[in-house]
PDB file of C-alpha atoms in Angstrom:
ATOM      1  CA  UNK A   1       0.000   0.000   0.000  1.00 47.00           C
ATOM      2  CA  UNK A   2       1.388   3.370  -0.999  1.00 50.00           C
ATOM      3  CA  UNK A   3       0.549   6.419   1.061  1.00 45.00           C
ATOM      4  CA  UNK A   4       0.564   9.762  -0.626  1.00 44.00           C
ATOM      5  CA  UNK A   5       0.932  12.884   1.460  1.00 45.00           C
ATOM      6  CA  UNK A   6      -0.018  16.059  -0.288  1.00 44.00           C
ATOM      7  CA  UNK A   7       0.021  19.570   0.963  1.00 48.00           C
ATOM      8  CA  UNK A   8      -2.498  21.282  -1.255  1.00 47.00           C
ATOM      9  CA  UNK A   9      -3.163  24.127   1.118  1.00 45.00           C
ATOM     10  CA  UNK A  10      -0.474  25.339   3.461  1.00 48.00           C
ATOM     11  CA  UNK A  11      -1.106  28.232   5.781  1.00 58.00           C
ATOM     12  CA  UNK A  12       1.608  30.322   7.324  1.00 69.00           C
ATOM     13  CA  UNK A  13       2.090  28.994  10.866  1.00 94.00           C
ATOM     14  CA  UNK A  14       3.000  31.633  13.405  1.00 97.00           C
ATOM     15  CA  UNK A  15       3.900  30.621  16.950  1.00 98.00           C
ATOM     16  CA  UNK A  16       4.092  32.946  19.936  1.00 98.00           C
ATOM     17  CA  UNK A  17       6.602  32.051  22.640  1.00 98.00           C
ATOM     18  CA  UNK A  18       5.708  34.172  25.673  1.00 97.00           C
ATOM     19  CA  UNK A  19       7.790  34.736  28.771  1.00 95.00           C
ATOM     20  CA  UNK A  20       9.424  37.265  31.020  1.00 94.00           C
ATOM     21  CA  UNK A  21      12.916  36.364  29.721  1.00 96.00           C
ATOM     22  CA  UNK A  22      14.617  37.975  32.729  1.00 95.00           C
ATOM     23  CA  UNK A  23      17.148  37.177  31.306  1.00 96.00           C
ATOM     24  CA  UNK A  24      16.870  35.017  28.202  1.00 97.00           C
ATOM     25  CA  UNK A  25      18.863  31.806  28.765  1.00 97.00           C
ATOM     26  CA  UNK A  26      20.364  29.123  26.554  1.00 97.00           C
ATOM     27  CA  UNK A  27      17.291  27.028  27.381  1.00 96.00           C
ATOM     28  CA  UNK A  28      15.013  29.720  25.963  1.00 97.00           C
ATOM     29  CA  UNK A  29      17.272  30.030  22.916  1.00 97.00           C
ATOM     30  CA  UNK A  30      17.155  26.277  22.391  1.00 97.00           C
ATOM     31  CA  UNK A  31      13.335  26.297  22.428  1.00 97.00           C
ATOM     32  CA  UNK A  32      13.251  29.199  19.934  1.00 98.00           C
ATOM     33  CA  UNK A  33      15.718  27.467  17.609  1.00 97.00           C
ATOM     34  CA  UNK A  34      13.652  24.268  17.682  1.00 95.00           C
ATOM     35  CA  UNK A  35      10.495  26.283  17.013  1.00 97.00           C
ATOM     36  CA  UNK A  36      12.197  28.085  14.126  1.00 96.00           C
ATOM     37  CA  UNK A  37      12.516  24.713  12.379  1.00 95.00           C
ATOM     38  CA  UNK A  38       8.863  23.787  13.017  1.00 95.00           C
ATOM     39  CA  UNK A  39       7.059  27.050  12.290  1.00 96.00           C
ATOM     40  CA  UNK A  40       7.210  29.663   9.547  1.00 96.00           C
ATOM     41  CA  UNK A  41       7.398  32.540  12.000  1.00 97.00           C
ATOM     42  CA  UNK A  42       8.161  32.685  15.729  1.00 98.00           C
ATOM     43  CA  UNK A  43       7.330  35.687  17.868  1.00 98.00           C
ATOM     44  CA  UNK A  44       9.182  35.847  21.156  1.00 98.00           C
ATOM     45  CA  UNK A  45       6.698  37.796  23.267  1.00 98.00           C
ATOM     46  CA  UNK A  46       8.482  39.471  26.167  1.00 97.00           C
ATOM     47  CA  UNK A  47       5.961  40.072  28.937  1.00 95.00           C
ATOM     48  CA  UNK A  48       5.960  43.239  30.992  1.00 92.00           C
ATOM     49  CA  UNK A  49       4.705  41.043  33.884  1.00 74.00           C
ATOM     50  CA  UNK A  50       4.888  43.564  36.733  1.00 62.00           C
ATOM     51  CA  UNK A  51       3.799  40.797  39.141  1.00 74.00           C
ATOM     52  CA  UNK A  52       7.223  39.145  38.839  1.00 72.00           C
ATOM     53  CA  UNK A  53       9.179  42.383  39.390  1.00 83.00           C
ATOM     54  CA  UNK A  54      11.819  41.680  36.749  1.00 88.00           C
ATOM     55  CA  UNK A  55      15.427  42.766  37.249  1.00 90.00           C
ATOM     56  CA  UNK A  56      15.547  44.424  33.831  1.00 93.00           C
ATOM     57  CA  UNK A  57      12.975  46.727  32.282  1.00 93.00           C
ATOM     58  CA  UNK A  58      11.008  45.621  29.253  1.00 96.00           C
ATOM     59  CA  UNK A  59      13.236  47.512  26.790  1.00 96.00           C
ATOM     60  CA  UNK A  60      16.407  45.877  28.126  1.00 96.00           C
ATOM     61  CA  UNK A  61      14.895  42.378  28.059  1.00 97.00           C
ATOM     62  CA  UNK A  62      13.646  42.864  24.500  1.00 98.00           C
ATOM     63  CA  UNK A  63      17.044  44.179  23.392  1.00 97.00           C
ATOM     64  CA  UNK A  64      18.910  41.247  24.974  1.00 97.00           C
ATOM     65  CA  UNK A  65      16.552  38.735  23.348  1.00 98.00           C
ATOM     66  CA  UNK A  66      17.005  40.451  19.977  1.00 98.00           C
ATOM     67  CA  UNK A  67      20.783  40.218  20.289  1.00 97.00           C
ATOM     68  CA  UNK A  68      20.662  36.535  21.284  1.00 97.00           C
ATOM     69  CA  UNK A  69      18.286  35.614  18.436  1.00 98.00           C
ATOM     70  CA  UNK A  70      19.651  37.982  15.767  1.00 97.00           C
ATOM     71  CA  UNK A  71      20.781  35.120  13.516  1.00 97.00           C
ATOM     72  CA  UNK A  72      17.198  33.847  13.071  1.00 97.00           C
ATOM     73  CA  UNK A  73      15.456  35.950  10.398  1.00 95.00           C
ATOM     74  CA  UNK A  74      12.016  34.397  10.944  1.00 96.00           C
ATOM     75  CA  UNK A  75      12.106  35.176  14.673  1.00 98.00           C
ATOM     76  CA  UNK A  76      10.734  38.462  15.932  1.00 98.00           C
ATOM     77  CA  UNK A  77      11.050  39.792  19.502  1.00 98.00           C
ATOM     78  CA  UNK A  78       8.130  41.938  20.661  1.00 97.00           C
ATOM     79  CA  UNK A  79       7.104  43.302  24.073  1.00 97.00           C
ATOM     80  CA  UNK A  80       3.552  42.750  25.279  1.00 95.00           C
ATOM     81  CA  UNK A  81       1.406  43.701  28.247  1.00 94.00           C
ATOM     82  CA  UNK A  82      -2.048  42.416  27.342  1.00 94.00           C
ATOM     83  CA  UNK A  83      -3.827  39.078  27.461  1.00 95.00           C
ATOM     84  CA  UNK A  84      -1.690  36.487  25.647  1.00 95.00           C
ATOM     85  CA  UNK A  85      -4.605  35.255  23.559  1.00 97.00           C
ATOM     86  CA  UNK A  86      -5.306  38.810  22.354  1.00 97.00           C
ATOM     87  CA  UNK A  87      -1.621  39.303  21.559  1.00 97.00           C
ATOM     88  CA  UNK A  88      -1.604  36.047  19.559  1.00 97.00           C
ATOM     89  CA  UNK A  89      -4.701  37.107  17.599  1.00 97.00           C
ATOM     90  CA  UNK A  90      -3.238  40.568  16.891  1.00 97.00           C
ATOM     91  CA  UNK A  91      -0.146  38.926  15.402  1.00 97.00           C
ATOM     92  CA  UNK A  92      -1.956  36.246  13.418  1.00 96.00           C
ATOM     93  CA  UNK A  93      -0.578  33.410  15.546  1.00 97.00           C
ATOM     94  CA  UNK A  94      -2.346  30.069  15.657  1.00 97.00           C
ATOM     95  CA  UNK A  95       0.071  28.513  18.146  1.00 97.00           C
ATOM     96  CA  UNK A  96       1.230  29.347  21.650  1.00 97.00           C
ATOM     97  CA  UNK A  97       4.571  27.766  22.359  1.00 97.00           C
ATOM     98  CA  UNK A  98       5.567  26.829  25.888  1.00 95.00           C
ATOM     99  CA  UNK A  99       8.730  25.209  27.167  1.00 92.00           C
ATOM    100  CA  UNK A 100       8.690  22.359  29.661  1.00 90.00           C
ATOM    101  CA  UNK A 101      11.855  21.708  31.636  1.00 85.00           C
ATOM    102  CA  UNK A 102      10.528  19.192  34.128  1.00 79.00           C
ATOM    103  CA  UNK A 103       7.370  17.493  35.325  1.00 77.00           C
ATOM    104  CA  UNK A 104       7.025  20.274  37.911  1.00 77.00           C
ATOM    105  CA  UNK A 105       6.350  22.765  35.067  1.00 79.00           C
ATOM    106  CA  UNK A 106       3.586  20.645  33.611  1.00 87.00           C
ATOM    107  CA  UNK A 107       0.717  21.276  36.044  1.00 88.00           C
ATOM    108  CA  UNK A 108       0.902  25.065  35.737  1.00 89.00           C
ATOM    109  CA  UNK A 109       1.398  24.922  31.959  1.00 91.00           C
ATOM    110  CA  UNK A 110      -1.500  22.476  31.611  1.00 92.00           C
ATOM    111  CA  UNK A 111      -3.775  24.920  33.472  1.00 93.00           C
ATOM    112  CA  UNK A 112      -2.650  27.802  31.257  1.00 93.00           C
ATOM    113  CA  UNK A 113      -3.205  25.761  28.110  1.00 95.00           C
ATOM    114  CA  UNK A 114      -6.709  24.855  29.284  1.00 95.00           C
ATOM    115  CA  UNK A 115      -7.606  28.477  29.995  1.00 96.00           C
ATOM    116  CA  UNK A 116      -6.185  29.646  26.678  1.00 96.00           C
ATOM    117  CA  UNK A 117      -8.104  26.928  24.834  1.00 96.00           C
ATOM    118  CA  UNK A 118     -11.294  28.040  26.579  1.00 96.00           C
ATOM    119  CA  UNK A 119     -10.662  31.690  25.609  1.00 96.00           C
ATOM    120  CA  UNK A 120      -9.627  30.925  22.015  1.00 97.00           C
ATOM    121  CA  UNK A 121     -10.227  27.337  20.847  1.00 97.00           C
ATOM    122  CA  UNK A 122      -8.694  28.134  17.453  1.00 96.00           C
ATOM    123  CA  UNK A 123      -5.275  28.715  19.025  1.00 96.00           C
ATOM    124  CA  UNK A 124      -3.320  25.589  19.961  1.00 96.00           C
ATOM    125  CA  UNK A 125      -0.723  25.283  22.702  1.00 96.00           C
ATOM    126  CA  UNK A 126       2.391  23.308  21.803  1.00 96.00           C
ATOM    127  CA  UNK A 127       4.961  22.202  24.374  1.00 95.00           C
ATOM    128  CA  UNK A 128       8.643  21.771  23.574  1.00 95.00           C
ATOM    129  CA  UNK A 129      11.373  20.527  25.847  1.00 91.00           C
ATOM    130  CA  UNK A 130      14.871  21.977  25.736  1.00 92.00           C
ATOM    131  CA  UNK A 131      17.951  19.898  25.091  1.00 93.00           C
ATOM    132  CA  UNK A 132      18.902  17.916  28.196  1.00 93.00           C
ATOM    133  CA  UNK A 133      21.855  20.159  29.075  1.00 93.00           C
ATOM    134  CA  UNK A 134      19.391  23.051  29.575  1.00 93.00           C
ATOM    135  CA  UNK A 135      16.625  21.314  31.533  1.00 91.00           C
ATOM    136  CA  UNK A 136      17.759  22.650  34.905  1.00 91.00           C
ATOM    137  CA  UNK A 137      18.360  26.237  33.787  1.00 93.00           C
ATOM    138  CA  UNK A 138      15.953  28.966  34.828  1.00 93.00           C
ATOM    139  CA  UNK A 139      16.306  32.724  34.641  1.00 94.00           C
ATOM    140  CA  UNK A 140      16.053  33.016  38.418  1.00 93.00           C
ATOM    141  CA  UNK A 141      18.842  30.461  38.975  1.00 95.00           C
ATOM    142  CA  UNK A 142      21.049  32.213  36.419  1.00 96.00           C
ATOM    143  CA  UNK A 143      20.446  35.579  38.129  1.00 95.00           C
ATOM    144  CA  UNK A 144      21.283  34.067  41.525  1.00 96.00           C
ATOM    145  CA  UNK A 145      24.531  32.492  40.296  1.00 96.00           C
ATOM    146  CA  UNK A 146      25.533  35.780  38.626  1.00 96.00           C
ATOM    147  CA  UNK A 147      24.597  37.825  41.715  1.00 95.00           C
ATOM    148  CA  UNK A 148      26.859  35.641  43.843  1.00 96.00           C
ATOM    149  CA  UNK A 149      29.764  35.995  41.400  1.00 94.00           C
ATOM    150  CA  UNK A 150      29.496  32.585  39.731  1.00 95.00           C
ATOM    151  CA  UNK A 151      30.286  31.853  36.104  1.00 96.00           C
ATOM    152  CA  UNK A 152      27.138  31.758  33.958  1.00 97.00           C
ATOM    153  CA  UNK A 153      28.952  31.316  30.614  1.00 96.00           C
ATOM    154  CA  UNK A 154      27.415  27.948  29.790  1.00 95.00           C
ATOM    155  CA  UNK A 155      23.872  29.079  30.659  1.00 97.00           C
ATOM    156  CA  UNK A 156      23.539  32.317  28.695  1.00 97.00           C
ATOM    157  CA  UNK A 157      24.659  34.043  25.511  1.00 97.00           C
ATOM    158  CA  UNK A 158      27.822  36.230  25.892  1.00 97.00           C
ATOM    159  CA  UNK A 159      25.696  39.408  25.576  1.00 96.00           C
ATOM    160  CA  UNK A 160      23.533  38.261  28.477  1.00 97.00           C
ATOM    161  CA  UNK A 161      26.612  37.378  30.525  1.00 97.00           C
ATOM    162  CA  UNK A 162      27.906  40.889  29.933  1.00 96.00           C
ATOM    163  CA  UNK A 163      24.582  42.386  31.043  1.00 96.00           C
ATOM    164  CA  UNK A 164      24.542  40.212  34.166  1.00 96.00           C
ATOM    165  CA  UNK A 165      28.094  41.239  35.054  1.00 95.00           C
ATOM    166  CA  UNK A 166      27.204  44.896  34.595  1.00 94.00           C
ATOM    167  CA  UNK A 167      24.122  44.462  36.779  1.00 93.00           C
ATOM    168  CA  UNK A 168      25.795  42.634  39.643  1.00 92.00           C
ATOM    169  CA  UNK A 169      29.348  44.074  39.715  1.00 83.00           C
TER     170      UNK A 169
END
């Protein structure tokens, strides 16, 4: 039996990858690079997220993410401060991309995906896991190591390392 796969109608698939990115880590970069292969366009949506009290302002976080992802022409870095579903609709995205590092992330992400599906059933949530060497990395751990004078070279892009050193020295 021969199976024929045809793609008569292909729509442009845009994924939104939201987060605070305070700062963007190699784990985040790995997720974006994987997404860049899967989707036609990836929007890294940097959340204002005043509830988290980020170390860097929105402009600095956007600028760092742009520097880290500059080699990916189909990736766009955009700040946002509204409901994620509304942001996705405004940018023509049909996919919300979320990263899962460990089982502990899953429950919260599952709740978010359920709420987003309820608000906009036409927008799918897709989960990606980072490469195993990045599964333990979080922005808060990277900030803590940098604050205490540790070497964060293997966890962040050189531009981010520079920004962390400037912040904590």
